[in-house]
Amino acid sequence: MPVNTAVIPAARTFSYYLDRQLSANPDQLALLTERLQQPFDLAEMQAFADWDSLDSMEVLQKLLRQLRTAVMARLIARDVGGVASLDEVVTTISLLADFVINTTLPIAKRTLAHFGDPIGEDSGEVQELIVVGMGKLGGHELNVSSDIDLIFLYPEGGDTNGSRKLANHEYFTRLGKLLIGALNDITFDGQVFRVDMRLRPYGDSGPLVMSLAALENYLLTQGREWERYAWIKARVIAGDASQLEPLTRPFVYRKYLDYGAYGAMRDLHAQIRREVARRDMAENIKLGPGGIREVEFIAQVFQLIRGGRERRLQLKSTRDTYAVLAELRLLEPDTVDELLQAYTFLRNLEHRLQYLDDQQTQNLPTSDDNRQRIARSMGFADWQSFMDELNQHRRKVARHFEQVFFLPTEGAPAHPLESLWRDISDTDIDGQLATLGYQDAAAIQSQLRSLKTSQRYQQLPDGGRKKLDALMGPLIEVAAGFENPDTTLSRVLTLIEAISRRSSYLSLLQEYPQTLQRLASLCSASAWVSGYLTRHPILLDELLDARVLYASPDWPQLAAQLQQQLADCQGDVEAKMDTLRHFQHAQTFRLVAQDLAGMWTLEALSDELSRLADLVLAATLQHAWLDIPKRHREVPLFSIIGYGKLGGKELGYASDLDVIFLYDDEHPDAADLYSRLARKMTTWLTSTTSAGVLYDIDLRLRPNGSSGLLVSTTEAFRHYQHHDAWLWEHQALTRARFVCGNTEIGERFESIREEVLSLPREPATLAAEVIAMRSKMLETHPSREDDVKHARGGIVDVEFIVQFLILAHARQVPGLLANSGNIALLATAAEAGLISPALANQARDAYRTYRRLQHASRLNDSSKVSHAPLECYQQVQALWQQVFGCAADSP
């Protein structure tokens, strides 16, 4: 869109600085008028002067300042004229900073040419200065009159190789000073950028430049929390970026969810607030309440907490970070919209304040004339209407900031049960515990006292011990509210003791009291959940948001989320394995929380757990293949077939996965490549990493069992099933399905499965073989009434009945070929007249009862299953009698 040059007089009227520059430099006015239509881009900066020919720092300084004046003139005219967006303004001024740094360095080096090149003492290679832009420069978000925060680094020590030798440290110190002077010195032509070096290690008292080894040691031994915040935006402007990121990323981004960042960020903000109050800076739109800094803090605390796990949050730009926070629903989209609208308003206002007289200020003006200028430039008729809008934005920012950072216990009176924990070492509190409802108060007192006097507790850092102390009173109160208070408290204490050295988790429970209530509720309901959380405490994060915890899984969306997380690992196999585990554990935890809340029937829950396994297996297959060297195709002609509980979609929380691997590929190396893929997948799934284990895998159902090949072609599988398979293998095939991989192979497998299950069989002969096999199983798993799986009339008998019906009658009743589960298949058999409908319904109910008892046993972390009603066994035995013509022995 053409820009009306009338905006230039209007901008001159608004900006004292612009009017002075154009009055003193008529050529600048002509240039501005000529180029007003376009943003000031890199190509124009490069064409502004013959930079390569310069060898004088004095000439360079003059030209850099003239360039800066030209850039500023156009930005002011375009921005105040309503043509330039906030993105154009911050990008242009950040681009100018990058350009002047990279233009200055070669010329500064030429002035040091007599020293030669700095040579690394280990590598023997020429060393280059690494210039790191911090703060808004690092995020490409500079304001128009900003200083620039820089850090100077160099790869390694050594000496220069010129006629006059210098240590590399001294050489780069001189080079850094030349760079600072070229930009920071005030000359007749002004200044390019104020340079601030205070963010470097040790601040003003530290060396101007530092080797990478020295930086690494500093970050490991002395790096402070506020420096993690500062390094979020660090960006290499000049020099080799590849060597720096591996040093700084672990310092900034923790592998775990770092809720300790809340306290650090809150302390930093409190210091700023105190300084603002001391200097009467309430009207400062950057540092004052609801200002720019608070918008930045909200984004950056999420980056510090979650950036190690969610690499998409490892961003430099505040606005880009908010987009990801909305996408991940870490903040509601409406909240993000309000914060970004406020941020845009405040940043535009910041620029207007600085355009007035090219001053680095974020304070609102005090004179009526300047107030009116600012109001009009922001699109308001008067100062009051402008202030109304500004205050509305600042109130929204302050509200969202308080919601994110407010500590509910801060300033609150001590918890009424605090004294119980404080005095437990030398005071009996069993009477008070009994009054609260604890049943074995003496045992609870003993457990609490044991924790308080333990070496683990005594050796905690002061900060961690204070957090644990603050939790104990609320925990004792919360646990007392459940029907099983002793068990609840005992389980949570076990978890607390396990995580006590990770103060970040204690911070989470302290920062968000609702998580303590949800934690106690889940631990009260299930010993398995308590143990699962103790093994995977990172899942405590799932307790934060009930909307997410209890939301039904959207599997396509979750699959896309997992793929993005795996892609963010950038080929790092260990990171991918951990990502798969974190994802699977989180989804399992959400499902168990929903299960305990009564949201799922057992059949539906098994379907969800099976979908989760399918998704994880598909992702593992895809990424394990990418890790195979010399693979001959991008997508393997390979599939995973599920058997047993996976095949029948009857998975529980800790079920093994019975699988086989099929491929169809004529490439000469296919057998070897796919065998390697199968082994790699097994390793990825079963290895114990810092994030735990994914699944236990059972491969014994492959052709020829443990002695057979790890992978088979579909034709070899077909031949085996038709000519060599045992009856029990055909029984297993009744609960088998394509899980993931190449769909054409899956279709061929399903065709083979239907062929085999539909083979003509003599029912009497088949029945005798099935009965003999059941008898053989009883030799190793005798029938017991408390074992609902192997008892006569139990789960195995139901499965054998269904398998017999399929193998004997699927040829005449195709509906039996459907892999729809034992309960549905019993109904299909009854509808076909193969079994009594009444007995079928009774057996279906019994099977449901058995599975519910197994499920309850798993949740209670018990190896024993509660006794099933005797009539359940009798009903299944009656069906067995009808199907096989002989009685099943009593359990």
mmCIF file of N, CA, C and O in Angstrom, residues 447-508:
data_model
loop_
_atom_site.group_PDB
_atom_site.id
_atom_site.type_symbol
_atom_site.label_atom_id
_atom_site.label_comp_id
_atom_site.label_asym_id
_atom_site.label_seq_id
_atom_site.Cartn_x
_atom_site.Cartn_y
_atom_site.Cartn_z
ATOM 1 N N GLN A 447 5.591 -43.407 61.773
ATOM 2 C CA GLN A 447 6.028 -43.171 60.401
ATOM 3 C C GLN A 447 6.443 -41.712 60.196
ATOM 4 O O GLN A 447 7.465 -41.415 59.569
ATOM 5 N N LEU A 448 5.665 -40.792 60.750
ATOM 6 C CA LEU A 448 6.004 -39.368 60.641
ATOM 7 C C LEU A 448 7.324 -39.073 61.359
ATOM 8 O O LEU A 448 8.184 -38.350 60.842
ATOM 9 N N ARG A 449 7.470 -39.638 62.555
ATOM 10 C CA ARG A 449 8.685 -39.391 63.332
ATOM 11 C C ARG A 449 9.902 -39.985 62.621
ATOM 12 O O ARG A 449 10.994 -39.381 62.619
ATOM 13 N N SER A 450 9.717 -41.142 62.005
ATOM 14 C CA SER A 450 10.812 -41.773 61.275
ATOM 15 C C SER A 450 11.285 -40.884 60.127
ATOM 16 O O SER A 450 12.491 -40.751 59.895
ATOM 17 N N LEU A 451 10.331 -40.261 59.434
ATOM 18 C CA LEU A 451 10.709 -39.358 58.350
ATOM 19 C C LEU A 451 11.428 -38.123 58.897
ATOM 20 O O LEU A 451 12.462 -37.698 58.347
ATOM 21 N N LYS A 452 10.905 -37.563 59.978
ATOM 22 C CA LYS A 452 11.472 -36.321 60.525
ATOM 23 C C LYS A 452 12.901 -36.544 61.034
ATOM 24 O O LYS A 452 13.744 -35.642 60.956
ATOM 25 N N THR A 453 13.185 -37.726 61.528
ATOM 26 C CA THR A 453 14.521 -37.983 62.096
ATOM 27 C C THR A 453 15.451 -38.695 61.113
ATOM 28 O O THR A 453 16.594 -38.996 61.458
ATOM 29 N N SER A 454 14.971 -38.944 59.907
ATOM 30 C CA SER A 454 15.775 -39.694 58.940
ATOM 31 C C SER A 454 16.942 -38.852 58.416
ATOM 32 O O SER A 454 16.896 -37.617 58.394
ATOM 33 N N GLN A 455 17.979 -39.540 57.986
ATOM 34 C CA GLN A 455 19.118 -38.834 57.374
ATOM 35 C C GLN A 455 18.692 -38.112 56.109
ATOM 36 O O GLN A 455 19.182 -37.031 55.824
ATOM 37 N N ARG A 456 17.774 -38.733 55.358
ATOM 38 C CA ARG A 456 17.310 -38.103 54.122
ATOM 39 C C ARG A 456 16.748 -36.711 54.413
ATOM 40 O O ARG A 456 17.057 -35.743 53.730
ATOM 41 N N TYR A 457 15.899 -36.628 55.464
ATOM 42 C CA TYR A 457 15.320 -35.332 55.822
ATOM 43 C C TYR A 457 16.392 -34.391 56.359
ATOM 44 O O TYR A 457 16.448 -33.215 55.978
ATOM 45 N N GLN A 458 17.252 -34.887 57.230
ATOM 46 C CA GLN A 458 18.251 -34.033 57.854
ATOM 47 C C GLN A 458 19.234 -33.465 56.833
ATOM 48 O O GLN A 458 19.773 -32.365 57.013
ATOM 49 N N GLN A 459 19.486 -34.202 55.758
ATOM 50 C CA GLN A 459 20.471 -33.776 54.769
ATOM 51 C C GLN A 459 19.880 -32.946 53.645
ATOM 52 O O GLN A 459 20.597 -32.542 52.722
ATOM 53 N N LEU A 460 18.580 -32.666 53.725
ATOM 54 C CA LEU A 460 17.978 -31.819 52.694
ATOM 55 C C LEU A 460 18.541 -30.406 52.776
ATOM 56 O O LEU A 460 18.813 -29.901 53.874
ATOM 57 N N PRO A 461 18.715 -29.723 51.636
ATOM 58 C CA PRO A 461 19.067 -28.300 51.687
ATOM 59 C C PRO A 461 17.974 -27.525 52.429
ATOM 60 O O PRO A 461 16.823 -27.969 52.492
ATOM 61 N N ASP A 462 18.346 -26.382 52.976
ATOM 62 C CA ASP A 462 17.392 -25.606 53.777
ATOM 63 C C ASP A 462 16.105 -25.319 53.008
ATOM 64 O O ASP A 462 15.006 -25.439 53.558
ATOM 65 N N GLY A 463 16.255 -24.945 51.731
ATOM 66 C CA GLY A 463 15.070 -24.614 50.933
ATOM 67 C C GLY A 463 14.155 -25.804 50.769
ATOM 68 O O GLY A 463 12.921 -25.689 50.903
ATOM 69 N N GLY A 464 14.731 -26.981 50.501
ATOM 70 C CA GLY A 464 13.919 -28.179 50.346
ATOM 71 C C GLY A 464 13.247 -28.591 51.639
ATOM 72 O O GLY A 464 12.079 -29.014 51.654
ATOM 73 N N ARG A 465 13.977 -28.457 52.760
ATOM 74 C CA ARG A 465 13.399 -28.835 54.049
ATOM 75 C C ARG A 465 12.227 -27.910 54.405
ATOM 76 O O ARG A 465 11.196 -28.359 54.924
ATOM 77 N N LYS A 466 12.376 -26.630 54.107
ATOM 78 C CA LYS A 466 11.279 -25.691 54.411
ATOM 79 C C LYS A 466 10.033 -26.024 53.585
ATOM 80 O O LYS A 466 8.903 -25.929 54.077
ATOM 81 N N LYS A 467 10.244 -26.402 52.336
ATOM 82 C CA LYS A 467 9.098 -26.757 51.495
ATOM 83 C C LYS A 467 8.411 -28.015 52.026
ATOM 84 O O LYS A 467 7.178 -28.080 52.067
ATOM 85 N N LEU A 468 9.203 -29.002 52.400
ATOM 86 C CA LEU A 468 8.608 -30.221 52.939
ATOM 87 C C LEU A 468 7.876 -29.922 54.246
ATOM 88 O O LEU A 468 6.759 -30.407 54.467
ATOM 89 N N ASP A 469 8.495 -29.110 55.099
ATOM 90 C CA ASP A 469 7.841 -28.741 56.370
ATOM 91 C C ASP A 469 6.489 -28.086 56.108
ATOM 92 O O ASP A 469 5.498 -28.365 56.800
ATOM 93 N N ALA A 470 6.447 -27.208 55.109
ATOM 94 C CA ALA A 470 5.211 -26.480 54.812
ATOM 95 C C ALA A 470 4.118 -27.409 54.293
ATOM 96 O O ALA A 470 2.923 -27.106 54.415
ATOM 97 N N LEU A 471 4.495 -28.549 53.737
ATOM 98 C CA LEU A 471 3.511 -29.484 53.174
ATOM 99 C C LEU A 471 2.881 -30.387 54.229
ATOM 100 O O LEU A 471 1.757 -30.867 54.046
ATOM 101 N N MET A 472 3.592 -30.650 55.302
ATOM 102 C CA MET A 472 3.173 -31.720 56.193
ATOM 103 C C MET A 472 1.853 -31.436 56.903
ATOM 104 O O MET A 472 1.001 -32.326 57.028
ATOM 105 N N GLY A 473 1.656 -30.228 57.393
ATOM 106 C CA GLY A 473 0.379 -29.904 58.051
ATOM 107 C C GLY A 473 -0.799 -30.086 57.104
ATOM 108 O O GLY A 473 -1.764 -30.812 57.419
ATOM 109 N N PRO A 474 -0.784 -29.453 55.918
ATOM 110 C CA PRO A 474 -1.881 -29.667 54.968
ATOM 111 C C PRO A 474 -2.065 -31.129 54.589
ATOM 112 O O PRO A 474 -3.192 -31.598 54.428
ATOM 113 N N LEU A 475 -0.960 -31.889 54.461
ATOM 114 C CA LEU A 475 -1.068 -33.292 54.074
ATOM 115 C C LEU A 475 -1.775 -34.106 55.157
ATOM 116 O O LEU A 475 -2.661 -34.931 54.865
ATOM 117 N N ILE A 476 -1.397 -33.894 56.409
ATOM 118 C CA ILE A 476 -2.044 -34.620 57.515
ATOM 119 C C ILE A 476 -3.546 -34.319 57.534
ATOM 120 O O ILE A 476 -4.374 -35.209 57.738
ATOM 121 N N GLU A 477 -3.892 -33.060 57.271
ATOM 122 C CA GLU A 477 -5.305 -32.671 57.263
ATOM 123 C C GLU A 477 -6.042 -33.299 56.083
ATOM 124 O O GLU A 477 -7.139 -33.851 56.247
ATOM 125 N N VAL A 478 -5.454 -33.241 54.889
ATOM 126 C CA VAL A 478 -6.116 -33.760 53.680
ATOM 127 C C VAL A 478 -6.328 -35.262 53.802
ATOM 128 O O VAL A 478 -7.419 -35.779 53.533
ATOM 129 N N ALA A 479 -5.291 -36.006 54.207
ATOM 130 C CA ALA A 479 -5.400 -37.466 54.302
ATOM 131 C C ALA A 479 -6.461 -37.884 55.308
ATOM 132 O O ALA A 479 -7.141 -38.904 55.130
ATOM 133 N N ALA A 480 -6.606 -37.103 56.364
ATOM 134 C CA ALA A 480 -7.585 -37.441 57.404
ATOM 135 C C ALA A 480 -9.012 -37.398 56.880
ATOM 136 O O ALA A 480 -9.924 -37.976 57.491
ATOM 137 N N GLY A 481 -9.238 -36.745 55.755
ATOM 138 C CA GLY A 481 -10.581 -36.618 55.207
ATOM 139 C C GLY A 481 -11.039 -37.812 54.395
ATOM 140 O O GLY A 481 -12.186 -37.835 53.935
ATOM 141 N N PHE A 482 -10.197 -38.830 54.219
ATOM 142 C CA PHE A 482 -10.580 -39.999 53.431
ATOM 143 C C PHE A 482 -11.015 -41.143 54.336
ATOM 144 O O PHE A 482 -10.705 -41.167 55.530
ATOM 145 N N GLU A 483 -11.723 -42.120 53.742
ATOM 146 C CA GLU A 483 -12.220 -43.241 54.524
ATOM 147 C C GLU A 483 -11.077 -44.093 55.063
ATOM 148 O O GLU A 483 -11.241 -44.786 56.067
ATOM 149 N N ASN A 484 -9.964 -44.105 54.374
ATOM 150 C CA ASN A 484 -8.796 -44.876 54.815
ATOM 151 C C ASN A 484 -7.629 -43.931 55.086
ATOM 152 O O ASN A 484 -6.625 -43.932 54.370
ATOM 153 N N PRO A 485 -7.743 -43.085 56.111
ATOM 154 C CA PRO A 485 -6.743 -42.030 56.319
ATOM 155 C C PRO A 485 -5.333 -42.567 56.544
ATOM 156 O O PRO A 485 -4.364 -42.004 56.033
ATOM 157 N N ASP A 486 -5.211 -43.660 57.285
ATOM 158 C CA ASP A 486 -3.878 -44.201 57.572
ATOM 159 C C ASP A 486 -3.184 -44.641 56.282
ATOM 160 O O ASP A 486 -2.023 -44.302 56.032
ATOM 161 N N THR A 487 -3.898 -45.400 55.466
ATOM 162 C CA THR A 487 -3.335 -45.877 54.198
ATOM 163 C C THR A 487 -3.008 -44.706 53.280
ATOM 164 O O THR A 487 -1.949 -44.672 52.643
ATOM 165 N N THR A 488 -3.920 -43.746 53.216
ATOM 166 C CA THR A 488 -3.716 -42.584 52.334
ATOM 167 C C THR A 488 -2.460 -41.823 52.727
ATOM 168 O O THR A 488 -1.590 -41.539 51.885
ATOM 169 N N LEU A 489 -2.352 -41.494 54.011
ATOM 170 C CA LEU A 489 -1.182 -40.736 54.466
ATOM 171 C C LEU A 489 0.097 -41.544 54.263
ATOM 172 O O LEU A 489 1.117 -41.004 53.804
ATOM 173 N N SER A 490 0.054 -42.829 54.553
ATOM 174 C CA SER A 490 1.242 -43.663 54.421
ATOM 175 C C SER A 490 1.728 -43.696 52.972
ATOM 176 O O SER A 490 2.926 -43.579 52.699
ATOM 177 N N ARG A 491 0.795 -43.834 52.047
ATOM 178 C CA ARG A 491 1.174 -43.885 50.630
ATOM 179 C C ARG A 491 1.745 -42.555 50.159
ATOM 180 O O ARG A 491 2.754 -42.523 49.440
ATOM 181 N N VAL A 492 1.129 -41.453 50.562
ATOM 182 C CA VAL A 492 1.629 -40.146 50.127
ATOM 183 C C VAL A 492 2.985 -39.855 50.769
ATOM 184 O O VAL A 492 3.877 -39.292 50.130
ATOM 185 N N LEU A 493 3.160 -40.258 52.028
ATOM 186 C CA LEU A 493 4.456 -40.048 52.690
ATOM 187 C C LEU A 493 5.569 -40.805 51.978
ATOM 188 O O LEU A 493 6.692 -40.307 51.836
ATOM 189 N N THR A 494 5.257 -42.013 51.519
ATOM 190 C CA THR A 494 6.254 -42.778 50.762
ATOM 191 C C THR A 494 6.666 -42.021 49.512
ATOM 192 O O THR A 494 7.846 -41.952 49.164
ATOM 193 N N LEU A 495 5.686 -41.444 48.835
ATOM 194 C CA LEU A 495 5.977 -40.647 47.646
ATOM 195 C C LEU A 495 6.775 -39.391 48.007
ATOM 196 O O LEU A 495 7.783 -39.071 47.358
ATOM 197 N N ILE A 496 6.344 -38.684 49.038
ATOM 198 C CA ILE A 496 7.024 -37.454 49.450
ATOM 199 C C ILE A 496 8.486 -37.742 49.788
ATOM 200 O O ILE A 496 9.400 -36.998 49.406
ATOM 201 N N GLU A 497 8.713 -38.840 50.501
ATOM 202 C CA GLU A 497 10.087 -39.187 50.864
ATOM 203 C C GLU A 497 10.913 -39.479 49.616
ATOM 204 O O GLU A 497 12.073 -39.084 49.519
ATOM 205 N N ALA A 498 10.302 -40.132 48.627
ATOM 206 C CA ALA A 498 11.029 -40.481 47.402
ATOM 207 C C ALA A 498 11.405 -39.245 46.596
ATOM 208 O O ALA A 498 12.440 -39.220 45.931
ATOM 209 N N ILE A 499 10.563 -38.210 46.633
ATOM 210 C CA ILE A 499 10.818 -37.024 45.794
ATOM 211 C C ILE A 499 11.462 -35.890 46.578
ATOM 212 O O ILE A 499 11.709 -34.815 46.021
ATOM 213 N N SER A 500 11.750 -36.104 47.862
ATOM 214 C CA SER A 500 12.156 -34.984 48.719
ATOM 215 C C SER A 500 13.433 -34.296 48.243
ATOM 216 O O SER A 500 13.631 -33.110 48.511
ATOM 217 N N ARG A 501 14.309 -35.034 47.572
ATOM 218 C CA ARG A 501 15.547 -34.409 47.102
ATOM 219 C C ARG A 501 15.330 -33.588 45.845
ATOM 220 O O ARG A 501 16.239 -32.870 45.422
ATOM 221 N N ARG A 502 14.175 -33.735 45.234
ATOM 222 C CA ARG A 502 13.856 -32.944 44.043
ATOM 223 C C ARG A 502 12.902 -31.834 44.483
ATOM 224 O O ARG A 502 11.687 -31.978 44.444
ATOM 225 N N SER A 503 13.472 -30.739 44.924
ATOM 226 C CA SER A 503 12.647 -29.685 45.512
ATOM 227 C C SER A 503 11.643 -29.122 44.524
ATOM 228 O O SER A 503 10.644 -28.513 44.910
ATOM 229 N N SER A 504 11.897 -29.335 43.221
ATOM 230 C CA SER A 504 10.952 -28.856 42.220
ATOM 231 C C SER A 504 9.582 -29.485 42.409
ATOM 232 O O SER A 504 8.552 -28.825 42.269
ATOM 233 N N TYR A 505 9.543 -30.794 42.755
ATOM 234 C CA TYR A 505 8.263 -31.457 42.965
ATOM 235 C C TYR A 505 7.598 -30.953 44.244
ATOM 236 O O TYR A 505 6.376 -30.799 44.305
ATOM 237 N N LEU A 506 8.404 -30.712 45.275
ATOM 238 C CA LEU A 506 7.840 -30.130 46.496
ATOM 239 C C LEU A 506 7.274 -28.745 46.194
ATOM 240 O O LEU A 506 6.225 -28.360 46.727
ATOM 241 N N SER A 507 7.948 -28.008 45.320
ATOM 242 C CA SER A 507 7.460 -26.679 44.918
ATOM 243 C C SER A 507 6.103 -26.785 44.247
ATOM 244 O O SER A 507 5.206 -25.972 44.485
ATOM 245 N N LEU A 508 5.958 -27.796 43.394
ATOM 246 C CA LEU A 508 4.678 -27.977 42.704
ATOM 247 C C LEU A 508 3.550 -28.184 43.713
ATOM 248 O O LEU A 508 2.500 -27.527 43.627
#
